[in-house]
Short mmCIF file of C-alpha atoms in Angstrom, two decimals:
data_model
loop_
_atom_site.label_atom_id
_atom_site.label_comp_id
_atom_site.label_asym_id
_atom_site.label_seq_id
_atom_site.Cartn_x
_atom_site.Cartn_y
_atom_site.Cartn_z
CA MET A 1 89.99 118.40 85.15
CA THR A 2 86.93 118.30 87.30
CA ASP A 3 83.79 117.09 85.58
CA ARG A 4 81.27 119.80 84.86
CA ALA A 5 77.55 119.47 84.83
CA GLU A 6 75.67 120.46 81.74
CA ARG A 7 75.27 124.21 81.70
CA GLY A 8 73.35 126.43 79.36
CA ARG A 9 75.11 128.61 76.84
CA THR A 10 73.75 131.68 78.63
CA ALA A 11 75.85 132.86 81.59
CA PRO A 12 74.28 135.60 83.75
CA LEU A 13 76.96 137.76 85.35
CA SER A 14 74.78 140.35 87.01
CA THR A 15 71.15 141.18 87.65
CA SER A 16 71.21 143.94 85.06
CA ARG A 17 72.34 142.06 81.95
CA VAL A 18 73.19 138.68 80.53
CA LEU A 19 76.34 137.63 78.66
CA ARG A 20 75.60 135.54 75.60
CA PRO A 21 78.42 133.67 73.85
CA ARG A 22 78.83 134.47 70.18
CA ALA A 23 80.30 132.47 67.35
CA TRP A 24 83.97 133.31 66.92
CA PRO A 25 86.23 132.06 64.08
CA SER A 26 89.48 130.36 64.98
CA PRO A 27 92.03 131.03 62.21
CA VAL A 28 95.46 129.43 62.30
CA ARG A 29 98.36 131.84 62.33
CA ALA A 30 100.58 131.68 59.28
CA VAL A 31 103.63 132.55 61.37
CA THR A 32 103.63 129.12 62.98
CA ARG A 33 104.99 127.62 59.80
CA MET A 34 108.37 127.92 61.47
CA LEU A 35 107.42 124.94 63.65
CA ASN A 36 108.30 122.66 60.72
CA ALA A 37 112.02 122.20 60.19
CA ASP A 38 111.77 122.63 56.40
CA GLY A 39 109.72 125.83 56.64
CA SER A 40 106.63 124.20 55.16
CA PRO A 41 103.18 124.87 56.61
CA PRO A 42 102.29 122.70 59.59
CA THR A 43 100.12 119.68 58.97
CA PRO A 44 96.68 120.33 60.45
CA ALA A 45 94.97 117.87 62.72
CA SER A 46 93.10 115.13 60.90
CA PRO A 47 89.46 116.12 60.53
CA GLY A 48 86.94 113.99 62.22
CA THR A 49 89.23 112.66 64.94
CA GLY A 50 87.23 114.51 67.57
CA ARG A 51 90.33 115.06 69.72
CA SER A 52 90.58 118.36 71.54
CA GLY A 53 93.30 119.46 73.90
CA VAL A 54 90.91 121.72 75.81
CA VAL A 55 90.19 120.03 79.13
CA ASP A 56 88.34 122.97 80.67
CA CYS A 57 87.53 126.54 79.68
CA ALA A 58 86.02 128.70 82.39
CA LEU A 59 85.11 132.35 82.83
CA TYR A 60 85.64 133.93 86.26
CA VAL A 61 84.10 137.24 87.31
CA ASP A 62 84.71 138.77 90.75
CA GLY A 63 86.42 135.56 91.83
CA LYS A 64 83.50 133.29 90.91
CA ARG A 65 83.18 130.82 88.09
CA GLN A 66 80.36 131.71 85.75
CA PRO A 67 77.94 129.03 84.55
CA GLY A 68 77.82 128.05 80.93
CA ASP A 69 79.80 126.09 78.35
CA TRP A 70 82.22 128.55 76.83
CA THR A 71 84.50 128.38 73.83
CA TYR A 72 87.83 130.08 74.32
CA ALA A 73 86.87 132.95 71.96
CA GLU A 74 83.51 133.54 73.61
CA ALA A 75 85.02 133.46 77.09
CA LEU A 76 87.69 136.00 76.17
CA GLU A 77 85.13 138.41 74.69
CA ALA A 78 83.02 138.14 77.85
CA ALA A 79 86.03 138.63 80.14
CA ARG A 80 87.02 141.82 78.33
CA ARG A 81 83.60 143.27 79.06
CA GLU A 82 84.03 142.76 82.81
CA GLU A 83 86.24 144.79 85.10
CA HIS A 84 87.24 141.79 87.22
CA GLY A 85 86.88 138.98 84.72
CA PHE A 86 89.39 136.53 83.30
CA VAL A 87 89.49 133.23 81.45
CA TRP A 88 91.32 130.06 82.46
CA ILE A 89 91.81 127.56 79.65
CA GLY A 90 93.28 124.18 80.57
CA LEU A 91 94.98 122.31 77.72
CA HIS A 92 96.48 118.83 77.74
CA GLN A 93 98.96 118.12 74.95
CA PRO A 94 97.08 120.18 72.36
CA GLU A 95 97.54 119.58 68.66
CA LEU A 96 99.28 122.18 66.55
CA ALA A 97 96.21 123.43 64.71
CA GLU A 98 94.25 123.96 67.89
CA MET A 99 97.14 125.66 69.68
CA THR A 100 97.80 128.06 66.83
CA ALA A 101 94.09 128.95 66.63
CA ILE A 102 94.10 129.81 70.33
CA ALA A 103 97.31 131.79 69.81
CA GLU A 104 95.61 133.86 67.11
CA THR A 105 92.63 134.63 69.32
CA TYR A 106 94.64 135.46 72.44
CA GLY A 107 97.59 137.17 70.75
CA LEU A 108 100.29 134.73 71.87
CA HIS A 109 103.79 135.06 70.50
CA GLU A 110 104.88 132.49 67.93
CA LEU A 111 108.04 131.55 69.87
CA ALA A 112 106.07 130.81 73.01
CA VAL A 113 103.59 128.75 70.99
CA GLU A 114 106.46 126.73 69.54
CA ASP A 115 107.77 126.02 73.05
CA ALA A 116 104.31 125.03 74.26
CA VAL A 117 103.82 122.52 71.43
CA LYS A 118 107.28 120.95 71.58
CA ALA A 119 107.39 120.74 75.40
CA GLU A 120 111.17 120.42 75.60
CA GLN A 121 111.94 123.48 77.68
CA ARG A 122 113.72 124.03 80.96
CA PRO A 123 111.98 126.14 83.64
CA LYS A 124 112.03 129.79 82.57
CA LEU A 125 110.13 133.07 82.67
CA GLU A 126 109.77 135.22 79.54
CA ARG A 127 107.83 138.34 78.66
CA PHE A 128 106.15 138.82 75.26
CA GLY A 129 104.41 142.20 75.27
CA ASP A 130 101.68 142.05 77.89
CA VAL A 131 101.78 138.24 78.09
CA THR A 132 104.09 136.42 80.51
CA PHE A 133 105.23 132.91 79.59
CA LEU A 134 106.16 130.65 82.52
CA VAL A 135 107.55 127.13 82.02
CA LEU A 136 107.52 124.60 84.87
CA ARG A 137 108.91 121.08 84.98
CA THR A 138 106.61 118.74 86.89
CA ALA A 139 107.69 115.64 88.82
CA ARG A 140 105.95 112.67 90.39
CA TYR A 141 107.30 109.76 92.43
CA CYS A 142 106.72 106.33 90.86
CA GLU A 143 105.83 103.66 93.37
CA HIS A 144 107.90 100.46 93.18
CA THR A 145 108.21 97.41 95.37
CA GLU A 146 111.93 97.06 94.81
CA LEU A 147 114.60 99.29 93.35
CA THR A 148 116.19 97.58 90.36
CA GLU A 149 118.63 98.52 87.61
CA THR A 150 115.71 99.68 85.42
CA SER A 151 113.27 101.11 87.98
CA GLU A 152 111.60 104.41 87.08
CA VAL A 153 111.69 106.39 90.28
CA VAL A 154 110.75 109.89 89.10
CA GLU A 155 108.36 110.73 86.27
CA THR A 156 108.61 114.24 84.85
CA GLY A 157 106.44 116.39 82.60
CA GLN A 158 105.86 120.04 81.83
CA VAL A 159 103.31 122.78 82.47
CA MET A 160 103.41 126.03 80.47
CA LEU A 161 101.45 129.09 81.57
CA PHE A 162 100.46 132.00 79.33
CA ILE A 163 99.48 134.79 81.72
CA GLY A 164 97.74 137.79 80.17
CA PRO A 165 95.78 140.77 81.51
CA ASN A 166 92.48 138.86 81.49
CA PHE A 167 93.36 135.26 80.74
CA LEU A 168 95.55 132.35 81.76
CA ILE A 169 96.24 129.40 79.48
CA SER A 170 97.80 126.32 81.06
CA VAL A 171 99.35 123.74 78.73
CA ARG A 172 100.13 120.42 80.39
CA HIS A 173 102.32 117.66 78.98
CA GLY A 174 102.46 114.30 80.74
CA ASP A 175 100.59 113.17 83.82
CA ALA A 176 103.15 114.07 86.48
CA CYS A 177 100.96 116.91 87.76
CA ARG A 178 97.22 117.11 87.16
CA LEU A 179 95.68 120.55 87.51
CA SER A 180 92.09 119.58 88.31
CA PRO A 181 92.79 119.68 92.10
CA VAL A 182 94.26 123.17 91.67
CA ARG A 183 91.17 124.44 89.88
CA ALA A 184 88.84 122.86 92.43
CA ASP A 185 90.79 124.36 95.33
CA LEU A 186 91.03 127.85 93.84
CA GLU A 187 87.31 127.96 93.08
CA THR A 188 86.70 127.76 96.83
CA LYS A 189 88.90 130.83 97.44
CA GLN A 190 87.04 133.80 95.99
CA GLU A 191 89.27 136.41 97.62
CA LEU A 192 92.34 134.85 96.00
CA LEU A 193 90.76 134.57 92.56
CA LEU A 194 89.88 138.27 92.76
CA GLN A 195 93.57 138.88 92.10
CA GLY A 196 93.05 137.61 88.56
CA PRO A 197 95.15 135.28 86.39
CA TRP A 198 98.22 135.58 88.63
CA ALA A 199 96.28 133.87 91.41
CA VAL A 200 95.91 130.86 89.13
CA ALA A 201 99.61 131.04 88.25
CA TYR A 202 100.41 130.92 91.96
CA GLY A 203 98.06 127.96 92.51
CA VAL A 204 99.66 125.94 89.71
CA THR A 205 103.21 126.78 90.80
CA ASP A 206 102.42 125.94 94.40
CA ARG A 207 101.02 122.55 93.35
CA VAL A 208 104.13 121.77 91.29
CA VAL A 209 106.50 122.67 94.14
CA ASP A 210 104.41 120.72 96.67
CA LEU A 211 104.87 117.66 94.48
CA TYR A 212 108.63 118.34 94.55
CA LEU A 213 108.53 118.09 98.33
CA GLU A 214 106.62 114.80 98.18
CA VAL A 215 109.10 113.35 95.70
CA ALA A 216 112.05 114.49 97.84
CA GLU A 217 110.63 112.82 100.95
CA GLN A 218 110.08 109.51 99.16
CA LEU A 219 113.49 109.63 97.52
CA GLU A 220 114.97 109.83 101.00
CA ASP A 221 113.41 106.46 101.83
CA ASP A 222 115.00 104.89 98.76
CA LEU A 223 118.37 106.35 99.69
CA ASP A 224 118.06 104.92 103.21
CA VAL A 225 117.46 101.47 101.71
CA LEU A 226 120.47 101.78 99.42
CA GLU A 227 122.68 102.99 102.25
CA ALA A 228 121.62 100.11 104.52
CA GLU A 229 122.30 97.55 101.81
CA VAL A 230 125.75 98.91 101.03
CA PHE A 231 126.90 98.65 104.65
CA ASP A 232 125.16 95.32 105.34
CA ARG A 233 127.77 92.54 105.48
CA ASN A 234 125.23 89.95 104.32
CA SER A 235 124.04 92.03 101.37
CA HIS A 236 125.60 92.31 97.96
CA GLY A 237 124.14 95.58 96.64
CA ARG A 238 124.79 96.00 92.93
CA ILE A 239 126.37 99.19 91.66
CA GLN A 240 123.88 99.29 88.78
CA ARG A 241 121.04 100.06 91.20
CA ILE A 242 122.97 102.93 92.72
CA TYR A 243 123.74 104.29 89.28
CA GLN A 244 120.07 104.05 88.26
CA MET A 245 119.12 106.01 91.35
CA LYS A 246 121.73 108.58 90.40
CA ARG A 247 120.15 108.98 86.95
CA GLU A 248 116.69 109.44 88.43
CA LEU A 249 118.00 112.05 90.86
CA VAL A 250 119.64 113.95 88.00
CA GLU A 251 116.30 114.03 86.18
CA PHE A 252 114.65 115.40 89.30
CA LYS A 253 117.34 118.04 89.71
CA ARG A 254 116.72 119.26 86.17
CA ALA A 255 113.16 120.04 87.19
CA VAL A 256 113.91 121.64 90.56
CA ILE A 257 117.14 123.61 90.30
CA PRO A 258 116.37 125.84 87.25
CA LEU A 259 113.05 127.00 88.74
CA GLN A 260 114.87 129.15 91.31
CA ARG A 261 115.55 132.01 88.92
CA PRO A 262 111.96 132.37 87.57
CA LEU A 263 110.56 132.38 91.11
CA MET A 264 113.13 134.96 92.14
CA SER A 265 111.93 137.18 89.30
CA LEU A 266 108.29 136.72 90.28
CA THR A 267 108.95 137.74 93.89
CA SER A 268 111.15 140.70 92.98
CA GLN A 269 109.93 144.14 94.00
CA VAL A 270 110.67 145.47 90.52
CA ASN A 271 108.21 143.04 88.95
CA ARG A 272 105.10 145.16 88.47
CA GLU A 273 103.12 142.58 86.50
CA VAL A 274 102.55 140.41 89.56
CA PRO A 275 100.09 141.93 92.07
CA LYS A 276 101.64 142.80 95.41
CA GLU A 277 99.37 140.41 97.30
CA ILE A 278 100.28 137.52 95.00
CA ARG A 279 104.00 138.19 95.41
CA LYS A 280 103.59 137.23 99.08
CA TYR A 281 102.22 133.86 98.03
CA PHE A 282 105.03 133.35 95.53
CA ARG A 283 107.56 134.02 98.29
CA ASP A 284 106.06 131.13 100.24
CA VAL A 285 106.45 128.91 97.18
CA GLN A 286 110.04 130.10 96.86
CA ASP A 287 110.74 129.03 100.46
CA HIS A 288 109.40 125.55 99.73
CA LEU A 289 111.49 125.37 96.57
CA SER A 290 114.64 126.40 98.48
CA ARG A 291 113.99 123.60 100.95
CA THR A 292 113.63 121.11 98.10
CA VAL A 293 116.83 122.35 96.46
CA GLU A 294 118.74 121.83 99.71
CA GLN A 295 117.33 118.31 100.01
CA VAL A 296 118.19 117.42 96.43
CA ASN A 297 121.76 118.69 96.79
CA SER A 298 122.22 116.73 100.01
CA TYR A 299 120.79 113.61 98.35
CA ASP A 300 123.24 114.04 95.50
CA ASP A 301 126.16 114.25 97.91
CA LEU A 302 124.88 111.26 99.87
CA LEU A 303 124.40 109.20 96.73
CA ASN A 304 127.94 110.03 95.62
CA SER A 305 129.19 108.88 99.01
CA ILE A 306 127.17 105.66 98.78
CA LEU A 307 128.56 105.00 95.31
CA GLN A 308 132.14 105.65 96.45
CA ALA A 309 131.63 103.42 99.49
CA ARG A 310 130.33 100.60 97.32
CA LEU A 311 133.26 100.97 94.91
CA ALA A 312 135.64 100.86 97.88
CA GLN A 313 133.91 97.72 99.13
CA VAL A 314 134.34 96.09 95.73
CA SER A 315 138.05 96.91 95.82
CA VAL A 316 138.36 95.50 99.35
CA ASP A 317 136.49 92.33 98.33
CA GLN A 318 138.82 91.90 95.37
CA ASN A 319 141.86 92.33 97.61
CA ASN A 320 140.46 89.74 100.03
CA ASP A 321 139.93 87.32 97.18
CA MET A 322 143.47 87.85 95.97
CA ARG A 323 144.84 87.23 99.48
CA LYS A 324 142.91 83.97 99.72
CA ILE A 325 144.19 82.85 96.36
CA ALA A 326 147.75 83.78 97.33
CA ALA A 327 147.44 81.91 100.65
CA TRP A 328 146.22 78.69 99.01
CA ALA A 329 148.89 79.05 96.33
CA ALA A 330 151.55 79.27 99.07
CA ILE A 331 150.21 76.11 100.72
CA ALA A 332 150.17 74.29 97.39
CA ALA A 333 153.73 75.46 96.69
CA VAL A 334 154.97 73.49 99.74
CA TRP A 335 153.78 70.22 98.24
CA THR A 336 155.09 71.12 94.83
CA SER A 337 158.56 72.10 96.06
CA ILE A 338 159.10 69.07 98.31
CA ALA A 339 157.73 66.65 95.71
CA GLY A 340 159.90 68.30 93.11
CA VAL A 341 163.06 67.84 95.14
CA GLU A 342 162.19 64.24 96.07
CA GLY A 343 161.42 63.41 92.49
CA MET A 344 164.80 64.53 91.15
CA ASN A 345 166.43 61.67 89.25
CA PHE A 346 169.82 61.45 91.01
CA GLU A 347 171.49 58.39 92.50
CA ASN A 348 173.44 60.04 95.31
CA MET A 349 170.58 61.45 97.37
CA PRO A 350 170.72 60.65 101.13
CA GLU A 351 167.03 60.07 101.65
CA LEU A 352 166.66 57.56 98.82
CA LYS A 353 167.91 54.69 100.98
CA MET A 354 165.81 55.59 104.04
CA THR A 355 163.22 53.02 105.00
CA TYR A 356 160.70 55.63 106.07
CA GLY A 357 161.68 58.33 103.57
CA TYR A 358 158.32 58.42 101.78
CA PRO A 359 156.11 58.81 104.89
CA VAL A 360 158.54 61.35 106.31
CA ALA A 361 158.23 63.45 103.14
CA LEU A 362 154.42 63.29 103.28
CA ALA A 363 154.43 64.20 106.96
CA LEU A 364 156.72 67.16 106.24
CA MET A 365 154.39 68.39 103.48
CA LEU A 366 151.34 68.05 105.68
CA GLY A 367 153.02 69.64 108.70
CA VAL A 368 154.23 72.71 106.81
CA SER A 369 150.83 73.10 105.08
CA LEU A 370 148.96 73.00 108.40
CA ALA A 371 151.37 75.53 109.91
CA LEU A 372 150.87 77.90 106.97
CA TYR A 373 147.09 77.43 107.11
CA ARG A 374 146.95 78.37 110.81
CA TRP A 375 149.19 81.37 110.24
CA PHE A 376 147.04 82.64 107.35
CA ARG A 377 143.83 82.13 109.37
CA ARG A 378 145.24 84.03 112.30
CA ASN A 379 146.15 86.96 110.07
CA GLY A 380 142.78 87.04 108.30
CA TRP A 381 143.95 85.79 104.90
CA LEU A 382 141.70 82.71 105.00
#
């Protein structure tokens, strides 16, 4: 996230009063014991490691970020005292103890916490009381000089959003989509942030889908290279590279395709949790996602066609090789058959007493072989 200058612990929100952060305990919820397969209590983070998953914790009032270094408990208490205040906590691969402490403070459901820690979910939208849980799969194109059988073309990760009445918690896994540019951009748009946590949810979703578009455009370049190599007579494109590209495209599809249903729910008129103004923005994101889905499906069809074309070329090359082998075998059979007849051990053979019988036999072999060679060349067998 963006670096923050040192701020005081006192954050003035108005000319009439001052918000002062208070100490707030962070207990770990006992219900999260279900995260261990054997039902035992989760192992807490090792003390003294100094690792924290909190990248940034900010309080926003009337669309403006308030100065001060806030803990997540202090920020939530301050946001609840303001009519247009909310908290945005950014987490990056938080440890279990820290995540469960935040869940206790913010009232997050144990099932959603489990999903956020494990980070093995497909895109989805769920509702737990007054908290909405949105899961996004992120994607990023991996630059490479040459596509090989082991090239990583698409890197994926996950972003989970807990969207409450006066808070948003973003949990990021992997580096496929960093959220610091989203925060920096939204903090310049006060009118948008006035819409509350759902404005942040829109900003994050828009960033994720924009990255989809970038990945799709760069994948098209790789497909053009593969297609050119397959139909180049002087190139011998290997099927393994096409198959590797197919695997990377499948991984990308798993991020893009399932997101259609959650976005459809967010833009639905019956969804009263999302402010009306924000639904307009989500519809724009949905349009971009639909475009990406169309591109991905067309790439999948094109890649299947490229693979089938390459397989057909392999079959044709094998047939050509077999024809060449058969042609040379036919030429060799002429010498074998004539020599076999001439070498038969019989006394009463007319050509045995001929003075020029041996050179005539060699000339016959050579003449028939040359005739067959010209015929095969003319018909494309050699």
